[in-house]
Amino acid sequence: MAHDPNCIFCKIAQGQIPAQVVHSDTELIAFKDIHPKTPMHLLIIPRAHIESLQQVDASHQEILGKMLVLAPKLARENGSPDGFRTIINTGRVGGQEVYHLHIHVLGGPSSVGR
Ligand code: AMP
Ligand code: ZN
């Protein structure tokens, strides 16, 4: 699997730096955002290094589907059963800070109604 040795999310995926992991399988890992913007703020990432949504093609359809399918399950399991917000920041214009594809999953009880 392709990893970028300078990528912080690759390091998390490989267990080289710590994170509060809420899901791990052969293809995906999900963990709590270090600066949560809502009571539940998770990041779902592929283990393989994909820079952003700008770099994807038809070969990524399955992994992208798996990332999205995981979101409601993790929201339910992490205190946001009544819905959540998903965000994918892409590239400079999208305000992307970490160049390893990730889906933000935001929610939690006190974000209801926002
Ligand atoms: P963005 O690339 O703009 O979608 O945002 C990157 C997100 O990664 C931000 O919400 C950061 O708080 C989060 N983040 C950066 N470093 C870490 C880390 N080591 N562990 C968990 N979350 C992180
Ligand atoms: Zn990476």
PDB file of C-alpha atoms and ligand atoms in Angstrom:
ATOM      1  CA  MET A   1       0.000   0.000   0.000  1.00  0.00           C
ATOM      2  CA  ALA A   2       1.308   3.450  -0.912  1.00  0.00           C
ATOM      3  CA  HIS A   3       2.412   5.608   1.990  1.00  0.00           C
ATOM      4  CA  ASP A   4       3.980   9.051   2.091  1.00  0.00           C
ATOM      5  CA  PRO A   5       6.669   9.087   4.817  1.00  0.00           C
ATOM      6  CA  ASN A   6       6.041  12.788   5.444  1.00  0.00           C
ATOM      7  CA  CYS A   7       2.257  12.469   5.761  1.00  0.00           C
ATOM      8  CA  ILE A   8       0.781  12.774   9.261  1.00  0.00           C
ATOM      9  CA  PHE A   9      -2.290  10.687   8.401  1.00  0.00           C
ATOM     10  CA  CYS A  10      -0.139   7.916   6.882  1.00  0.00           C
ATOM     11  CA  LYS A  11       1.760   7.911  10.193  1.00  0.00           C
ATOM     12  CA  ILE A  12      -1.517   7.578  12.111  1.00  0.00           C
ATOM     13  CA  ALA A  13      -2.635   4.770   9.769  1.00  0.00           C
ATOM     14  CA  GLN A  14       0.650   2.960  10.431  1.00  0.00           C
ATOM     15  CA  GLY A  15       0.494   3.488  14.194  1.00  0.00           C
ATOM     16  CA  GLN A  16       3.614   5.670  14.182  1.00  0.00           C
ATOM     17  CA  ILE A  17       1.883   8.570  15.915  1.00  0.00           C
ATOM     18  CA  PRO A  18      -1.013   8.207  18.339  1.00  0.00           C
ATOM     19  CA  ALA A  19      -4.654   8.952  17.622  1.00  0.00           C
ATOM     20  CA  GLN A  20      -7.975   8.169  19.244  1.00  0.00           C
ATOM     21  CA  VAL A  21      -8.945   5.453  16.795  1.00  0.00           C
ATOM     22  CA  VAL A  22     -12.657   4.620  16.559  1.00  0.00           C
ATOM     23  CA  HIS A  23     -12.488   2.233  13.589  1.00  0.00           C
ATOM     24  CA  SER A  24      -9.775   0.212  11.880  1.00  0.00           C
ATOM     25  CA  ASP A  25      -9.921  -2.327   9.070  1.00  0.00           C
ATOM     26  CA  THR A  26      -7.654  -3.397   6.233  1.00  0.00           C
ATOM     27  CA  GLU A  27      -8.551  -0.411   4.041  1.00  0.00           C
ATOM     28  CA  LEU A  28      -9.813   2.365   6.335  1.00  0.00           C
ATOM     29  CA  ILE A  29      -9.083   3.941   9.669  1.00  0.00           C
ATOM     30  CA  ALA A  30     -11.143   6.521  11.543  1.00  0.00           C
ATOM     31  CA  PHE A  31     -10.085   8.633  14.502  1.00  0.00           C
ATOM     32  CA  LYS A  32     -11.103  11.689  16.503  1.00  0.00           C
ATOM     33  CA  ASP A  33     -10.077  15.075  15.142  1.00  0.00           C
ATOM     34  CA  ILE A  34      -7.425  16.610  17.403  1.00  0.00           C
ATOM     35  CA  HIS A  35      -9.280  19.963  17.348  1.00  0.00           C
ATOM     36  CA  PRO A  36     -12.947  18.955  17.464  1.00  0.00           C
ATOM     37  CA  LYS A  37     -15.354  21.543  16.075  1.00  0.00           C
ATOM     38  CA  THR A  38     -18.427  19.716  17.436  1.00  0.00           C
ATOM     39  CA  PRO A  39     -18.875  17.224  20.334  1.00  0.00           C
ATOM     40  CA  MET A  40     -18.312  14.391  17.863  1.00  0.00           C
ATOM     41  CA  HIS A  41     -15.708  15.164  15.216  1.00  0.00           C
ATOM     42  CA  LEU A  42     -14.259  12.148  13.430  1.00  0.00           C
ATOM     43  CA  LEU A  43     -12.009  11.763  10.400  1.00  0.00           C
ATOM     44  CA  ILE A  44     -12.361   8.766   8.085  1.00  0.00           C
ATOM     45  CA  ILE A  45      -9.299   8.072   5.921  1.00  0.00           C
ATOM     46  CA  PRO A  46      -8.126   5.393   3.520  1.00  0.00           C
ATOM     47  CA  ARG A  47      -4.980   3.622   4.725  1.00  0.00           C
ATOM     48  CA  ALA A  48      -3.464   4.185   1.291  1.00  0.00           C
ATOM     49  CA  HIS A  49      -2.110   7.660   0.643  1.00  0.00           C
ATOM     50  CA  ILE A  50      -4.476   9.541  -1.668  1.00  0.00           C
ATOM     51  CA  GLU A  51      -3.759  13.260  -1.609  1.00  0.00           C
ATOM     52  CA  SER A  52      -7.263  14.590  -2.036  1.00  0.00           C
ATOM     53  CA  LEU A  53     -10.548  14.217  -3.871  1.00  0.00           C
ATOM     54  CA  GLN A  54      -8.810  15.948  -6.776  1.00  0.00           C
ATOM     55  CA  GLN A  55      -6.606  12.866  -7.278  1.00  0.00           C
ATOM     56  CA  VAL A  56      -9.333  10.239  -7.465  1.00  0.00           C
ATOM     57  CA  ASP A  57     -10.474   8.312 -10.523  1.00  0.00           C
ATOM     58  CA  ALA A  58     -12.716   5.344 -11.271  1.00  0.00           C
ATOM     59  CA  SER A  59     -10.286   2.996  -9.496  1.00  0.00           C
ATOM     60  CA  HIS A  60     -11.192   4.721  -6.204  1.00  0.00           C
ATOM     61  CA  GLN A  61     -14.958   4.230  -6.462  1.00  0.00           C
ATOM     62  CA  GLU A  62     -15.027   1.311  -4.052  1.00  0.00           C
ATOM     63  CA  ILE A  63     -12.888   2.908  -1.333  1.00  0.00           C
ATOM     64  CA  LEU A  64     -14.866   6.161  -1.561  1.00  0.00           C
ATOM     65  CA  GLY A  65     -18.090   4.196  -1.182  1.00  0.00           C
ATOM     66  CA  LYS A  66     -16.717   2.379   1.850  1.00  0.00           C
ATOM     67  CA  MET A  67     -15.701   5.667   3.473  1.00  0.00           C
ATOM     68  CA  LEU A  68     -19.218   7.068   3.084  1.00  0.00           C
ATOM     69  CA  VAL A  69     -20.948   3.881   4.218  1.00  0.00           C
ATOM     70  CA  LEU A  70     -18.850   3.938   7.396  1.00  0.00           C
ATOM     71  CA  ALA A  71     -19.951   7.460   8.357  1.00  0.00           C
ATOM     72  CA  PRO A  72     -23.481   6.738   9.711  1.00  0.00           C
ATOM     73  CA  LYS A  73     -22.243   3.675  11.618  1.00  0.00           C
ATOM     74  CA  LEU A  74     -19.498   5.648  13.345  1.00  0.00           C
ATOM     75  CA  ALA A  75     -21.866   8.566  14.021  1.00  0.00           C
ATOM     76  CA  ARG A  76     -24.298   6.196  15.748  1.00  0.00           C
ATOM     77  CA  GLU A  77     -21.507   4.585  17.755  1.00  0.00           C
ATOM     78  CA  ASN A  78     -19.964   7.894  18.799  1.00  0.00           C
ATOM     79  CA  GLY A  79     -22.940   9.804  20.182  1.00  0.00           C
ATOM     80  CA  SER A  80     -24.582  11.331  17.115  1.00  0.00           C
ATOM     81  CA  PRO A  81     -27.488   8.997  16.293  1.00  0.00           C
ATOM     82  CA  ASP A  82     -29.818  11.658  14.890  1.00  0.00           C
ATOM     83  CA  GLY A  83     -27.672  12.781  11.977  1.00  0.00           C
ATOM     84  CA  PHE A  84     -24.350  14.375  11.244  1.00  0.00           C
ATOM     85  CA  ARG A  85     -22.514  16.592   8.794  1.00  0.00           C
ATOM     86  CA  THR A  86     -19.883  15.341   6.364  1.00  0.00           C
ATOM     87  CA  ILE A  87     -17.209  17.604   4.904  1.00  0.00           C
ATOM     88  CA  ILE A  88     -14.418  16.907   2.427  1.00  0.00           C
ATOM     89  CA  ASN A  89     -12.079  19.863   1.975  1.00  0.00           C
ATOM     90  CA  THR A  90     -10.246  19.639  -1.344  1.00  0.00           C
ATOM     91  CA  GLY A  91      -7.131  21.516  -2.408  1.00  0.00           C
ATOM     92  CA  ARG A  92      -6.151  25.117  -1.779  1.00  0.00           C
ATOM     93  CA  VAL A  93      -9.541  26.506  -2.755  1.00  0.00           C
ATOM     94  CA  GLY A  94     -11.281  23.954  -0.527  1.00  0.00           C
ATOM     95  CA  GLY A  95      -9.163  24.934   2.478  1.00  0.00           C
ATOM     96  CA  GLN A  96      -7.499  21.525   2.747  1.00  0.00           C
ATOM     97  CA  GLU A  97      -4.779  21.464   5.418  1.00  0.00           C
ATOM     98  CA  VAL A  98      -3.782  17.799   5.491  1.00  0.00           C
ATOM     99  CA  TYR A  99      -3.129  16.359   2.034  1.00  0.00           C
ATOM    100  CA  HIS A 100      -4.332  12.832   2.707  1.00  0.00           C
ATOM    101  CA  LEU A 101      -7.960  12.329   1.706  1.00  0.00           C
ATOM    102  CA  HIS A 102     -10.331  12.438   4.684  1.00  0.00           C
ATOM    103  CA  ILE A 103     -14.017  12.832   5.408  1.00  0.00           C
ATOM    104  CA  HIS A 104     -14.938  14.933   8.438  1.00  0.00           C
ATOM    105  CA  VAL A 105     -17.940  13.517  10.304  1.00  0.00           C
ATOM    106  CA  LEU A 106     -19.343  16.177  12.631  1.00  0.00           C
ATOM    107  CA  GLY A 107     -22.196  15.928  15.074  1.00  0.00           C
ATOM    108  CA  GLY A 108     -23.157  15.070  18.596  1.00  0.00           C
ATOM    109  CA  PRO A 109     -26.056  15.978  20.844  1.00  0.00           C
ATOM    110  CA  SER A 110     -25.309  19.681  21.287  1.00  0.00           C
ATOM    111  CA  SER A 111     -24.911  20.323  17.565  1.00  0.00           C
ATOM    112  CA  VAL A 112     -28.572  19.486  16.918  1.00  0.00           C
ATOM    113  CA  GLY A 113     -30.238  22.381  15.144  1.00  0.00           C
ATOM    114  CA  ARG A 114     -27.070  24.023  13.868  1.00  0.00           C
TER     115      ARG A 114
HETATM  116  P1  AMP B   1      -8.585  19.766   6.477  1.00  0.00           P
HETATM  117  O1  AMP B   1      -7.366  19.229   5.774  1.00  0.00           O
HETATM  118  O2  AMP B   1      -8.724  21.235   6.352  1.00  0.00           O
HETATM  119  O3  AMP B   1      -9.848  19.039   6.075  1.00  0.00           O
HETATM  120  O4  AMP B   1      -8.433  19.505   8.037  1.00  0.00           O
HETATM  121  C1  AMP B   1      -7.514  18.633   8.607  1.00  0.00           C
HETATM  122  C2  AMP B   1      -8.033  18.227   9.979  1.00  0.00           C
HETATM  123  O5  AMP B   1      -7.102  17.321  10.548  1.00  0.00           O
HETATM  124  C3  AMP B   1      -8.211  19.392  10.966  1.00  0.00           C
HETATM  125  O6  AMP B   1      -9.560  19.405  11.446  1.00  0.00           O
HETATM  126  C4  AMP B   1      -7.216  19.056  12.086  1.00  0.00           C
HETATM  127  O7  AMP B   1      -7.702  19.397  13.374  1.00  0.00           O
HETATM  128  C5  AMP B   1      -7.048  17.547  11.935  1.00  0.00           C
HETATM  129  N1  AMP B   1      -5.781  17.018  12.392  1.00  0.00           N
HETATM  130  C6  AMP B   1      -4.537  17.453  12.079  1.00  0.00           C
HETATM  131  N2  AMP B   1      -3.598  16.709  12.696  1.00  0.00           N
HETATM  132  C7  AMP B   1      -4.263  15.753  13.389  1.00  0.00           C
HETATM  133  C8  AMP B   1      -3.851  14.658  14.238  1.00  0.00           C
HETATM  134  N3  AMP B   1      -2.545  14.398  14.480  1.00  0.00           N
HETATM  135  N4  AMP B   1      -4.803  13.894  14.795  1.00  0.00           N
HETATM  136  C9  AMP B   1      -6.113  14.140  14.568  1.00  0.00           C
HETATM  137  N5  AMP B   1      -6.561  15.150  13.787  1.00  0.00           N
HETATM  138  C10 AMP B   1      -5.653  15.943  13.203  1.00  0.00           C
HETATM  139 ZN    ZN B   2      -0.915   9.989   3.699  1.00  0.00          ZN
END
